[in-house]
Structure formats: structure tokens, C-alpha cells
mmCIF file of C-alpha atoms and ligand atoms in Angstrom:
data_model
loop_
_atom_site.group_PDB
_atom_site.id
_atom_site.type_symbol
_atom_site.label_atom_id
_atom_site.label_comp_id
_atom_site.label_asym_id
_atom_site.label_seq_id
_atom_site.Cartn_x
_atom_site.Cartn_y
_atom_site.Cartn_z
ATOM 1 C CA MET A 1 111.826 124.913 94.169
ATOM 2 C CA GLU A 2 112.308 128.433 94.894
ATOM 3 C CA ASN A 3 113.242 130.565 92.010
ATOM 4 C CA GLY A 4 112.816 127.553 90.135
ATOM 5 C CA PRO A 5 110.770 126.160 86.478
ATOM 6 C CA VAL A 6 107.521 127.400 85.844
ATOM 7 C CA ASN A 7 105.803 124.403 83.862
ATOM 8 C CA VAL A 8 106.765 121.226 82.685
ATOM 9 C CA ALA A 9 108.698 122.186 79.606
ATOM 10 C CA GLU A 10 110.988 123.907 81.744
ATOM 11 C CA PHE A 11 111.774 121.375 83.775
ATOM 12 C CA GLU A 12 112.454 119.582 80.617
ATOM 13 C CA ARG A 13 115.088 121.848 79.427
ATOM 14 C CA LEU A 14 116.496 121.366 82.322
ATOM 15 C CA ALA A 15 116.620 117.609 82.079
ATOM 16 C CA ALA A 16 118.051 117.944 78.894
ATOM 17 C CA GLU A 17 121.196 120.299 79.763
ATOM 18 C CA LYS A 18 122.134 117.303 82.947
ATOM 19 C CA LEU A 19 121.300 114.156 80.848
ATOM 20 C CA GLU A 20 123.720 112.130 78.421
ATOM 21 C CA ARG A 21 122.271 112.018 74.822
ATOM 22 C CA GLY A 22 122.168 108.670 75.462
ATOM 23 C CA PRO A 23 119.741 108.185 78.483
ATOM 24 C CA TRP A 24 118.192 111.381 77.056
ATOM 25 C CA ASP A 25 116.986 109.810 74.303
ATOM 26 C CA TYR A 26 116.622 106.389 75.615
ATOM 27 C CA PHE A 27 113.766 109.096 78.071
ATOM 28 C CA ALA A 28 112.484 110.995 76.049
ATOM 29 C CA GLY A 29 112.269 109.573 72.526
ATOM 30 C CA GLY A 30 109.185 107.200 71.578
ATOM 31 C CA ALA A 31 108.604 104.833 68.449
ATOM 32 C CA GLY A 32 109.257 104.689 64.565
ATOM 33 C CA ASP A 33 108.268 108.466 63.511
ATOM 34 C CA GLU A 34 107.053 109.372 66.856
ATOM 35 C CA VAL A 35 104.208 110.653 65.226
ATOM 36 C CA THR A 36 102.315 108.645 68.000
ATOM 37 C CA LEU A 37 104.489 110.779 70.987
ATOM 38 C CA ARG A 38 104.139 114.196 69.330
ATOM 39 C CA GLU A 39 100.236 113.395 69.282
ATOM 40 C CA ASN A 40 99.623 112.007 72.614
ATOM 41 C CA VAL A 41 100.857 115.890 73.784
ATOM 42 C CA SER A 42 98.603 117.823 70.619
ATOM 43 C CA ALA A 43 95.733 115.323 71.226
ATOM 44 C CA TRP A 44 94.841 117.162 74.430
ATOM 45 C CA GLY A 45 94.666 120.839 72.075
ATOM 46 C CA ARG A 46 92.156 119.314 70.881
ATOM 47 C CA TRP A 47 89.450 120.612 73.298
ATOM 48 C CA ARG A 48 88.415 123.562 74.666
ATOM 49 C CA LEU A 49 86.931 124.350 78.107
ATOM 50 C CA ARG A 50 83.641 125.439 77.956
ATOM 51 C CA PRO A 51 84.135 127.816 81.705
ATOM 52 C CA ARG A 52 80.756 127.721 84.389
ATOM 53 C CA VAL A 53 81.014 131.490 86.269
ATOM 54 C CA LEU A 54 79.642 132.876 89.099
ATOM 55 C CA ASN A 55 80.341 129.616 91.638
ATOM 56 C CA ASP A 56 81.364 130.656 94.707
ATOM 57 C CA VAL A 57 85.131 129.199 93.937
ATOM 58 C CA ARG A 58 87.084 130.224 97.364
ATOM 59 C CA GLU A 59 87.171 126.743 98.857
ATOM 60 C CA VAL A 60 89.051 125.031 95.847
ATOM 61 C CA SER A 61 90.824 121.383 96.293
ATOM 62 C CA THR A 62 92.056 118.960 94.166
ATOM 63 C CA ALA A 63 92.173 116.014 96.394
ATOM 64 C CA ALA A 64 90.779 113.118 95.098
ATOM 65 C CA GLU A 65 90.393 109.410 96.068
ATOM 66 C CA VAL A 66 92.102 106.682 93.602
ATOM 67 C CA LEU A 67 91.487 103.043 94.416
ATOM 68 C CA GLY A 68 90.227 103.288 97.578
ATOM 69 C CA GLY A 69 92.811 106.199 98.837
ATOM 70 C CA PRO A 70 93.216 109.304 99.093
ATOM 71 C CA VAL A 71 95.194 111.359 96.666
ATOM 72 C CA ALA A 72 96.201 115.615 97.019
ATOM 73 C CA MET A 73 95.727 115.136 93.572
ATOM 74 C CA PRO A 74 94.871 113.237 90.776
ATOM 75 C CA VAL A 75 97.042 113.413 88.786
ATOM 76 C CA LEU A 76 99.966 109.595 90.309
ATOM 77 C CA VAL A 77 103.583 108.920 89.067
ATOM 78 C CA ALA A 78 103.926 106.481 85.664
ATOM 79 C CA PRO A 79 105.602 103.421 85.996
ATOM 80 C CA VAL A 80 108.784 104.008 84.328
ATOM 81 C CA ALA A 81 112.092 101.461 84.131
ATOM 82 C CA TYR A 82 115.662 103.166 85.144
ATOM 83 C CA GLN A 83 115.352 105.875 86.633
ATOM 84 C CA ARG A 84 118.749 105.290 88.574
ATOM 85 C CA MET A 85 120.303 106.355 85.142
ATOM 86 C CA ALA A 86 118.274 110.202 85.502
ATOM 87 C CA HIS A 87 119.297 110.628 89.143
ATOM 88 C CA PRO A 88 121.732 108.826 91.638
ATOM 89 C CA ASP A 89 119.036 108.516 94.433
ATOM 90 C CA GLY A 90 116.257 106.761 91.217
ATOM 91 C CA GLU A 91 113.295 105.202 92.470
ATOM 92 C CA ALA A 92 114.066 105.970 96.167
ATOM 93 C CA ALA A 93 113.912 110.403 95.602
ATOM 94 C CA MET A 94 110.797 108.993 92.499
ATOM 95 C CA ALA A 95 108.467 108.119 95.595
ATOM 96 C CA ALA A 96 110.112 110.434 98.023
ATOM 97 C CA GLY A 97 109.133 113.632 96.088
ATOM 98 C CA ALA A 98 105.658 111.977 94.741
ATOM 99 C CA ALA A 99 104.773 111.011 98.882
ATOM 100 C CA ALA A 100 106.052 114.810 99.626
ATOM 101 C CA ALA A 101 103.328 115.976 96.761
ATOM 102 C CA GLY A 102 100.690 113.839 98.282
ATOM 103 C CA THR A 103 100.333 111.497 95.500
ATOM 104 C CA ALA A 104 100.995 107.834 94.667
ATOM 105 C CA MET A 105 103.761 106.472 92.832
ATOM 106 C CA CYS A 106 103.952 103.337 89.991
ATOM 107 C CA LEU A 107 107.066 101.182 90.819
ATOM 108 C CA SER A 108 107.824 99.510 87.393
ATOM 109 C CA THR A 109 109.178 95.857 86.897
ATOM 110 C CA LEU A 110 112.877 97.342 86.286
ATOM 111 C CA SER A 111 113.365 99.595 88.408
ATOM 112 C CA THR A 112 117.063 100.404 89.833
ATOM 113 C CA THR A 113 115.583 99.845 92.622
ATOM 114 C CA ARG A 114 114.527 97.655 95.460
ATOM 115 C CA PRO A 115 110.365 97.241 95.920
ATOM 116 C CA ALA A 116 111.657 97.516 99.940
ATOM 117 C CA ASP A 117 113.519 99.879 99.735
ATOM 118 C CA VAL A 118 110.881 102.319 97.688
ATOM 119 C CA ALA A 119 108.637 101.424 100.524
ATOM 120 C CA ALA A 120 111.318 102.595 103.496
ATOM 121 C CA ALA A 121 112.053 105.995 100.570
ATOM 122 C CA ALA A 122 108.696 107.125 101.252
ATOM 123 C CA PRO A 123 106.644 105.124 104.093
ATOM 124 C CA GLN A 124 103.663 107.645 104.007
ATOM 125 C CA GLY A 125 103.254 107.670 100.535
ATOM 126 C CA ARG A 126 101.324 104.676 98.996
ATOM 127 C CA HIS A 127 102.946 102.713 96.300
ATOM 128 C CA TRP A 128 101.406 101.125 93.151
ATOM 129 C CA PHE A 129 104.276 97.593 91.480
ATOM 130 C CA GLN A 130 104.072 98.507 87.616
ATOM 131 C CA LEU A 131 104.502 94.038 86.114
ATOM 132 C CA TYR A 132 105.747 92.877 83.081
ATOM 133 C CA ALA A 133 104.979 89.196 82.363
ATOM 134 C CA PHE A 134 107.749 87.108 82.207
ATOM 135 C CA ARG A 135 108.256 83.563 79.764
ATOM 136 C CA ASP A 136 109.163 82.348 83.452
ATOM 137 C CA GLU A 137 105.663 81.834 85.883
ATOM 138 C CA GLY A 138 107.684 82.004 88.494
ATOM 139 C CA VAL A 139 109.536 85.059 87.733
ATOM 140 C CA THR A 140 106.291 86.966 87.471
ATOM 141 C CA ARG A 141 104.741 85.776 90.383
ATOM 142 C CA ALA A 142 108.127 86.576 92.372
ATOM 143 C CA LEU A 143 108.294 90.437 91.825
ATOM 144 C CA MET A 144 104.442 90.752 92.641
ATOM 145 C CA GLU A 145 104.766 89.067 95.395
ATOM 146 C CA GLU A 146 108.363 91.154 96.497
ATOM 147 C CA ALA A 147 106.497 94.716 95.558
ATOM 148 C CA ILE A 148 102.102 93.048 98.066
ATOM 149 C CA GLU A 149 105.068 91.976 101.061
ATOM 150 C CA ALA A 150 106.753 95.716 100.428
ATOM 151 C CA GLY A 151 103.298 97.314 101.004
ATOM 152 C CA PHE A 152 101.966 97.928 97.597
ATOM 153 C CA GLU A 153 98.695 98.791 96.954
ATOM 154 C CA ALA A 154 97.994 97.815 93.160
ATOM 155 C CA VAL A 155 99.101 96.157 90.106
ATOM 156 C CA LEU A 156 98.853 97.399 86.932
ATOM 157 C CA VAL A 157 99.626 94.951 84.641
ATOM 158 C CA THR A 158 101.824 96.103 81.028
ATOM 159 C CA ALA A 159 99.959 95.069 78.573
ATOM 160 C CA ASP A 160 100.979 97.035 75.088
ATOM 161 C CA ALA A 161 104.297 94.914 75.388
ATOM 162 C CA PRO A 162 106.804 92.572 74.707
ATOM 163 C CA PRO A 163 107.247 93.460 72.090
ATOM 164 C CA GLY A 164 109.444 95.851 73.160
ATOM 165 C CA GLY A 165 109.220 99.217 70.250
ATOM 166 C CA ASN A 166 110.868 100.380 67.334
ATOM 167 C CA ARG A 167 113.551 103.024 69.767
ATOM 168 C CA GLU A 168 115.093 105.069 66.450
ATOM 169 C CA ARG A 169 117.024 107.029 68.809
ATOM 170 C CA ASP A 170 118.382 104.088 70.846
ATOM 171 C CA ARG A 171 119.230 102.371 67.713
ATOM 172 C CA ARG A 172 120.804 105.124 66.371
ATOM 173 C CA ASN A 173 123.392 105.938 70.052
ATOM 174 C CA ARG A 174 124.101 102.035 69.923
ATOM 175 C CA PHE A 175 123.035 102.921 73.206
ATOM 176 C CA THR A 176 123.174 100.806 75.856
ATOM 177 C CA LEU A 177 122.653 100.712 80.185
ATOM 178 C CA PRO A 178 125.542 101.673 82.057
ATOM 179 C CA ARG A 179 127.606 98.350 83.527
ATOM 180 C CA GLU A 180 126.259 99.638 86.898
ATOM 181 C CA LEU A 181 123.084 99.629 86.424
ATOM 182 C CA GLY A 182 120.645 96.533 87.339
ATOM 183 C CA THR A 183 116.913 95.713 88.021
ATOM 184 C CA PRO A 184 118.055 93.729 90.914
ATOM 185 C CA SER A 185 114.699 92.212 92.115
ATOM 186 C CA LEU A 186 114.081 90.348 88.396
ATOM 187 C CA THR A 187 118.187 89.624 88.442
ATOM 188 C CA ALA A 188 117.261 87.909 92.125
ATOM 189 C CA ALA A 189 113.631 86.756 90.667
ATOM 190 C CA VAL A 190 116.203 85.290 87.182
ATOM 191 C CA GLY A 191 118.350 83.873 89.249
ATOM 192 C CA GLY A 192 121.555 85.053 87.648
ATOM 193 C CA GLY A 193 123.654 87.430 89.034
ATOM 194 C CA ARG A 194 124.424 89.118 85.857
ATOM 195 C CA ALA A 195 123.223 92.808 85.090
ATOM 196 C CA LEU A 196 120.373 92.217 82.363
ATOM 197 C CA SER A 197 120.575 94.582 78.610
ATOM 198 C CA ILE A 198 117.538 95.996 77.701
ATOM 199 C CA GLU A 199 117.255 92.866 75.026
ATOM 200 C CA ASP A 200 118.102 90.221 77.625
ATOM 201 C CA THR A 201 115.281 91.591 79.275
ATOM 202 C CA PHE A 202 112.525 91.527 76.434
ATOM 203 C CA ALA A 203 113.594 88.879 75.529
ATOM 204 C CA LEU A 204 112.865 86.762 78.816
ATOM 205 C CA MET A 205 109.546 88.418 78.642
ATOM 206 C CA ASP A 206 106.238 85.907 78.020
ATOM 207 C CA HIS A 207 105.166 87.025 74.359
ATOM 208 C CA ALA A 208 102.085 84.877 74.496
ATOM 209 C CA LEU A 209 100.027 86.842 77.516
ATOM 210 C CA THR A 210 97.010 86.990 76.981
ATOM 211 C CA TRP A 211 93.098 87.920 78.636
ATOM 212 C CA ALA A 212 93.090 84.433 80.199
ATOM 213 C CA ASP A 213 96.596 84.429 82.066
ATOM 214 C CA VAL A 214 94.792 88.408 83.686
ATOM 215 C CA GLU A 215 92.225 86.552 84.305
ATOM 216 C CA ASP A 216 94.749 83.996 86.477
ATOM 217 C CA LEU A 217 96.531 87.143 87.981
ATOM 218 C CA ALA A 218 93.462 89.259 88.833
ATOM 219 C CA SER A 219 92.404 85.456 90.971
ATOM 220 C CA ALA A 220 95.721 84.993 92.408
ATOM 221 C CA CYS A 221 96.214 88.709 93.251
ATOM 222 C CA SER A 222 95.521 89.633 97.055
ATOM 223 C CA VAL A 223 95.600 93.334 95.751
ATOM 224 C CA PRO A 224 92.948 95.213 92.437
ATOM 225 C CA VAL A 225 94.834 94.709 89.597
ATOM 226 C CA LEU A 226 94.209 96.632 86.326
ATOM 227 C CA VAL A 227 95.493 96.555 82.859
ATOM 228 C CA LYS A 228 97.909 99.504 81.656
ATOM 229 C CA GLY A 229 98.335 100.068 77.712
ATOM 230 C CA VAL A 230 94.149 99.560 76.586
ATOM 231 C CA LEU A 231 93.271 102.302 73.640
ATOM 232 C CA THR A 232 89.627 100.845 72.747
ATOM 233 C CA ALA A 233 85.933 100.033 74.587
ATOM 234 C CA GLU A 234 86.630 96.094 73.925
ATOM 235 C CA ASP A 235 89.153 95.780 75.235
ATOM 236 C CA ALA A 236 88.850 97.888 78.479
ATOM 237 C CA GLU A 237 85.215 95.417 78.335
ATOM 238 C CA LEU A 238 87.527 92.413 78.688
ATOM 239 C CA ALA A 239 89.978 93.713 81.526
ATOM 240 C CA LEU A 240 86.182 94.227 83.722
ATOM 241 C CA ASP A 241 84.940 90.712 82.112
ATOM 242 C CA HIS A 242 88.701 88.308 82.902
ATOM 243 C CA GLY A 243 88.793 90.353 86.674
ATOM 244 C CA ALA A 244 90.988 93.103 86.523
ATOM 245 C CA ALA A 245 89.775 96.189 88.980
ATOM 246 C CA GLY A 246 90.473 99.583 86.238
ATOM 247 C CA VAL A 247 92.245 99.713 82.894
ATOM 248 C CA VAL A 248 94.898 102.632 82.136
ATOM 249 C CA VAL A 249 94.912 104.496 78.970
ATOM 250 C CA SER A 250 97.560 104.338 77.518
ATOM 251 C CA ASN A 251 99.851 103.740 74.512
ATOM 252 C CA HIS A 252 103.052 103.247 76.893
ATOM 253 C CA GLY A 253 104.156 107.377 76.772
ATOM 254 C CA GLY A 254 104.660 106.307 72.181
ATOM 255 C CA ARG A 255 107.379 104.414 72.863
ATOM 256 C CA GLN A 256 105.585 101.009 71.461
ATOM 257 C CA LEU A 257 103.362 101.054 68.310
ATOM 258 C CA ASP A 258 104.465 104.070 66.760
ATOM 259 C CA ARG A 259 100.778 105.790 65.107
ATOM 260 C CA SER A 260 99.047 104.019 67.339
ATOM 261 C CA VAL A 261 95.284 106.217 68.951
ATOM 262 C CA ALA A 262 96.256 109.516 70.916
ATOM 263 C CA THR A 263 95.747 108.876 74.322
ATOM 264 C CA ALA A 264 92.973 111.451 74.944
ATOM 265 C CA GLU A 265 91.311 110.199 71.320
ATOM 266 C CA ALA A 266 91.459 106.941 72.766
ATOM 267 C CA LEU A 267 89.895 108.165 76.142
ATOM 268 C CA PRO A 268 85.968 109.086 75.670
ATOM 269 C CA GLU A 269 85.080 105.557 73.580
ATOM 270 C CA ILE A 270 86.460 103.755 76.844
ATOM 271 C CA ALA A 271 84.815 105.929 79.260
ATOM 272 C CA ASP A 272 81.699 105.575 77.618
ATOM 273 C CA ALA A 273 82.371 101.551 77.529
ATOM 274 C CA LEU A 274 83.143 101.254 81.464
ATOM 275 C CA ALA A 275 80.194 104.130 82.585
ATOM 276 C CA GLY A 276 81.689 104.495 85.960
ATOM 277 C CA ARG A 277 82.491 100.626 86.682
ATOM 278 C CA ALA A 278 85.750 100.673 87.313
ATOM 279 C CA THR A 279 88.795 102.562 87.786
ATOM 280 C CA LEU A 280 89.463 104.636 84.916
ATOM 281 C CA LEU A 281 93.290 105.918 84.545
ATOM 282 C CA VAL A 282 95.101 107.722 81.178
ATOM 283 C CA ASP A 283 98.409 108.491 80.721
ATOM 284 C CA GLY A 284 100.311 110.631 77.489
ATOM 285 C CA GLY A 285 101.590 113.760 76.713
ATOM 286 C CA ILE A 286 99.812 115.236 80.125
ATOM 287 C CA ARG A 287 102.167 117.987 80.626
ATOM 288 C CA ARG A 288 99.568 120.629 82.244
ATOM 289 C CA GLY A 289 96.275 121.813 84.762
ATOM 290 C CA VAL A 290 94.708 121.950 82.425
ATOM 291 C CA ASP A 291 95.377 118.345 80.580
ATOM 292 C CA VAL A 292 94.432 117.295 83.594
ATOM 293 C CA ALA A 293 91.279 118.244 84.294
ATOM 294 C CA THR A 294 90.702 117.670 79.736
ATOM 295 C CA ALA A 295 90.898 113.605 80.645
ATOM 296 C CA LEU A 296 88.852 114.151 84.071
ATOM 297 C CA ALA A 297 85.974 116.125 82.486
ATOM 298 C CA LEU A 298 86.584 113.263 79.981
ATOM 299 C CA GLY A 299 85.944 110.381 82.300
ATOM 300 C CA ALA A 300 89.194 109.885 84.091
ATOM 301 C CA ASP A 301 89.200 109.646 87.699
ATOM 302 C CA ALA A 302 93.060 110.389 87.360
ATOM 303 C CA VAL A 303 96.346 110.736 85.171
ATOM 304 C CA LEU A 304 99.604 109.662 85.411
ATOM 305 C CA VAL A 305 102.098 111.366 84.543
ATOM 306 C CA GLY A 306 105.400 109.560 83.406
ATOM 307 C CA ARG A 307 108.563 112.064 81.127
ATOM 308 C CA PRO A 308 107.167 115.275 83.630
ATOM 309 C CA ALA A 309 108.628 113.721 86.569
ATOM 310 C CA LEU A 310 110.762 111.727 85.502
ATOM 311 C CA TRP A 311 112.187 115.808 84.475
ATOM 312 C CA GLY A 312 111.956 116.733 87.812
ATOM 313 C CA LEU A 313 113.803 113.666 89.363
ATOM 314 C CA ALA A 314 117.084 114.686 86.808
ATOM 315 C CA ALA A 315 116.848 118.044 87.560
ATOM 316 C CA ALA A 316 116.171 117.657 91.065
ATOM 317 C CA GLY A 317 116.039 114.294 92.922
ATOM 318 C CA GLY A 318 113.213 114.296 95.080
ATOM 319 C CA GLU A 319 112.380 117.813 95.487
ATOM 320 C CA GLY A 320 112.285 118.619 91.360
ATOM 321 C CA VAL A 321 109.941 115.771 91.185
ATOM 322 C CA ALA A 322 108.282 116.821 94.237
ATOM 323 C CA ALA A 323 107.995 120.620 92.498
ATOM 324 C CA VAL A 324 107.132 119.588 89.336
ATOM 325 C CA LEU A 325 104.001 117.612 90.633
ATOM 326 C CA GLU A 326 103.164 120.393 92.766
ATOM 327 C CA LEU A 327 103.053 122.940 89.383
ATOM 328 C CA LEU A 328 100.943 120.306 87.979
ATOM 329 C CA ARG A 329 98.620 120.544 91.370
ATOM 330 C CA GLU A 330 98.847 124.574 91.130
ATOM 331 C CA GLU A 331 97.233 124.955 87.375
ATOM 332 C CA LEU A 332 94.908 122.627 88.394
ATOM 333 C CA GLY A 333 92.994 124.075 91.020
ATOM 334 C CA LEU A 334 93.075 127.488 88.959
ATOM 335 C CA THR A 335 91.194 125.571 86.087
ATOM 336 C CA LEU A 336 89.486 124.611 88.916
ATOM 337 C CA ALA A 337 88.811 127.776 89.661
ATOM 338 C CA LEU A 338 88.055 129.561 86.506
ATOM 339 C CA CYS A 339 85.777 126.750 84.901
ATOM 340 C CA GLY A 340 83.007 127.341 88.202
ATOM 341 C CA CYS A 341 84.540 124.105 89.987
ATOM 342 C CA THR A 342 85.614 123.425 93.543
ATOM 343 C CA ALA A 343 86.714 119.573 93.619
ATOM 344 C CA PRO A 344 87.845 117.703 90.143
ATOM 345 C CA SER A 345 84.576 115.116 90.719
ATOM 346 C CA GLN A 346 82.804 118.696 89.403
ATOM 347 C CA LEU A 347 84.166 117.953 85.343
ATOM 348 C CA SER A 348 82.022 116.040 83.057
ATOM 349 C CA ARG A 349 81.813 116.515 79.252
ATOM 350 C CA SER A 350 79.710 119.745 79.449
ATOM 351 C CA HIS A 351 82.586 121.292 80.535
ATOM 352 C CA LEU A 352 84.176 120.844 77.380
ATOM 353 C CA ARG A 353 84.208 121.167 72.863
ATOM 354 C CA ARG A 354 85.935 120.175 70.380
ATOM 355 C CA ALA A 355 88.408 122.568 69.035
ATOM 356 C CA PRO A 356 87.981 124.417 65.547
ATOM 357 C CA ALA A 357 90.331 122.785 63.209
ATOM 358 C CA ALA A 358 91.675 125.389 62.022
ATOM 359 C CA SER A 359 92.972 126.529 66.000
ATOM 360 C CA VAL A 360 95.088 123.553 67.412
ATOM 361 C CA TYR A 361 98.408 124.339 68.521
ATOM 362 C CA SER A 362 101.007 121.998 68.689
ATOM 363 C CA VAL A 363 103.407 122.383 71.500
HETATM 364 C C1 FMN B 401 111.524 106.395 79.595
HETATM 365 C C2 FMN B 401 110.278 105.472 79.419
HETATM 366 C C3 FMN B 401 110.585 103.701 80.869
HETATM 367 C C4 FMN B 401 108.742 103.837 80.704
HETATM 368 N N1 FMN B 401 109.303 102.650 81.615
HETATM 369 C C5 FMN B 401 107.802 101.662 80.768
HETATM 370 C C6 FMN B 401 107.915 100.724 82.307
HETATM 371 O O1 FMN B 401 108.927 99.990 82.349
HETATM 372 N N2 FMN B 401 107.010 99.861 81.849
HETATM 373 C C7 FMN B 401 105.443 100.761 81.924
HETATM 374 O O2 FMN B 401 104.770 100.227 81.704
HETATM 375 N N3 FMN B 401 105.383 101.873 81.412
HETATM 376 C C8 FMN B 401 106.524 102.108 81.481
HETATM 377 N N4 FMN B 401 106.722 103.867 80.250
HETATM 378 C C9 FMN B 401 105.471 104.425 80.196
HETATM 379 C C10 FMN B 401 105.093 105.152 81.154
HETATM 380 O O3 FMN B 401 104.335 104.205 82.204
HETATM 381 C C11 FMN B 401 103.550 106.552 81.182
HETATM 382 O O4 FMN B 401 102.653 105.364 80.343
HETATM 383 C C12 FMN B 401 104.389 107.191 79.649
HETATM 384 O O5 FMN B 401 105.437 107.672 79.777
HETATM 385 C C13 FMN B 401 103.084 108.468 79.528
HETATM 386 O O6 FMN B 401 102.989 109.056 78.604
HETATM 387 P P1 FMN B 401 104.054 110.756 79.515
HETATM 388 O O7 FMN B 401 105.628 110.394 79.129
HETATM 389 O O8 FMN B 401 103.903 111.474 78.251
HETATM 390 O O9 FMN B 401 103.628 110.524 80.557
HETATM 391 C C14 FMN B 401 108.061 104.135 80.177
HETATM 392 C C15 FMN B 401 108.580 105.199 80.096
HETATM 393 C C16 FMN B 401 109.092 105.939 79.595
HETATM 394 C C17 FMN B 401 109.164 107.455 79.120
#
């Protein structure tokens, strides 16, 4: 985007201008007092870099490999529900933007576009599917199979919901989905004709999900299964014990359990527990290339961004998504070079130290 925003915060302001109050609060808000929502962002700022100098950094690449495939940057698009409420082209534009930036997109179960249409909008792109488990196992399987048939390469089972978090902005606004908006794959799997409200949808989900169910899903699934929403070393170990190919360190962008640990704080113990045995992803509060570099140095293979990509989508459709991702890629490339690294894999804990308490900033 020529003369467009120069950072994610400026995209956020553009999105705020474009969206009505209800959708804006649904997308931007978190649970309870929004402590975790804020801390996700500020916790990355509790680390400082220990750059190494006088390494030849003429040729810096941000390219990486995630789940056996290449990406132009270790920054992927997180699953976000109801994207046609942000932009009329919704998930199709999100996928096109991610593919244009050379990275993968994870589609939400609560997508307003069917997986095959998302794949058709970005045939060169890499697509993953986020799965919510439903009480009716047939619904869960139908959703998963539809995505795999459309060429989706991995399934991320979300473990930190249901129940849905206490989103007070939505309650205050009496927020409901626009009438014309539906989740066509879910509606088809449920076998009903009418669009489902957010409350109806959460009520249909399986509140009794356990590690044994993850194991069943992983063994029934022809593509790798990752568990999204892990915040402790104990659960990361259990995920691997039950057949997961990896975990996503996530607190759902602060939308579920308020005062759950910020992901930048949870990541080190999980990286230590996994010790490179499985794919390790993290999301929550990533707004700068330096946040990405910090996550990689702490041991993540890649990060996901939820709201930043959403702000790009709301501001300028697929082009906006690509522009946000490209900004993060450029910032990461510059951070790598200034740290004396020529590739993301060269970052390690030796590049980090804790910020002095008095200098912790809050964005
Ligand atoms: C509006 C919104 C909707 C979301 N919908 C889903 C979803 O359907 N499934 C899911 O697993 N995570 C969902 N998430 C969580 C994201 O996948 C991701 O964990 C979170 O957005 C990361 O934090 P960030 O927004 O600070 O990058 C949603 C997040 C937002 C902001």
C-alpha cells in the first residue's frame, strides 16, 4: 500500500475508523478486566535484546520452515471468527493476503466462508484449519474432513474454549452477529438451515473434551494435529503424549480466561519442556518484528497474529492483510540484521535478557 500505514498500530487506528462500535468491540475486546489482553502486548516488552555485531549481514532472509513446508516469514495468520464482519471479502481476502505475503493462514471453525472457497481464493497459499469440538462428534468430523478435502495441511484443536469468555464489551453492546452473516460449513454440518448465533454455537460445543479426545482426533486425522491454547509445560507434555505434532502457546488473545499468563511469559517453560521435540508456535500481542524475534529467541518456531491481520483486512481487504504481514516481515528482517543474524534460526536465548523492572513500557 503506497503511502499507507508504517506500523501495525496505524493499521489498528484505520480499522477502528472503518468498523462500527459492535464489531470493533467484538474484534478488539477481551475477557473480564482485559488484563491478559493488555499484558499479552506489554509482556514482549519485558525482554531486551543482546545484539551481536560485526557479522556479515548483507544477505538476510526471514524465510523459515513450519510443519514441513516453507514460509517467507515465521509469522502466520491466526484463526479469527466471522471475518466477513470485518470486510465483505472476509476469509477469502485474508487467505489471498497471507498467500501474497508468502505465509500460511489458519481458518477458524467459525468461518463465514467455506474451506474450498478459501483455498480457491489463494490456490498458491498454505492453509490450516482450526477445530472446535462439538458435542455431536459427527459435526466435528464433518468440519475436519471438509477442510482436509479442500487441501488444508494441519488441524489446530482449540483447547481454551468452550465455555466462551466473559466479554463484557459485547454484553454492554448487546452485540449480535449481523443477520446476513452465517457460518456455512458449521450450519451444513449441524444440518440446520438457519444461521447460528454466537451463543447457539458455543452451546453446541463439547464442554467435556479431554486429552483422550485429542488422541482420538490425532489418530483419525490424516494431517498433523496441534493443540492451541496451551499455557503450561505440563499441558505441553500431555499434548505430545496424546499424539499432537505440536502446540500453540495461546490464551486466545485475552478473550477467554482473564488474568491467565501472558504468552511471552508462558513460552520459555514450554520451550524448555518440548526441547525441540515438536512444533512450537505462539500467539498473543505480537505487534512488532521485534516481538517476533523475541518469540523465536525464546524457542518458538513461528508466531501467529490475530488482530494485526484483522486490522489489515478491515482497513484494505487482502491488500491490507498483505501489507501488515509485509511490515512485520521487514521489521523482523531489520531486527535480525541488527542482532547480527542472517536467518530466524540463528536467534537464541543468548540474544535476550530481562528488561530492568523500572524500564518496562506499556503500549
Ligand atoms: C475477534 C477474534 C476472534 C477469534 N476467533 C477465534 C476462533 O474462532 N478460534 C480460535 O481458536 N481462536 C480465535 N481467536 C484467537 C486467535 O486465534 C489468537 O489466539 C489471538 O487473536 C492472538 O492474539 P492477537 O490478536 O493479540 O494476535 C480469535 C481472536 C479474535 C481477536
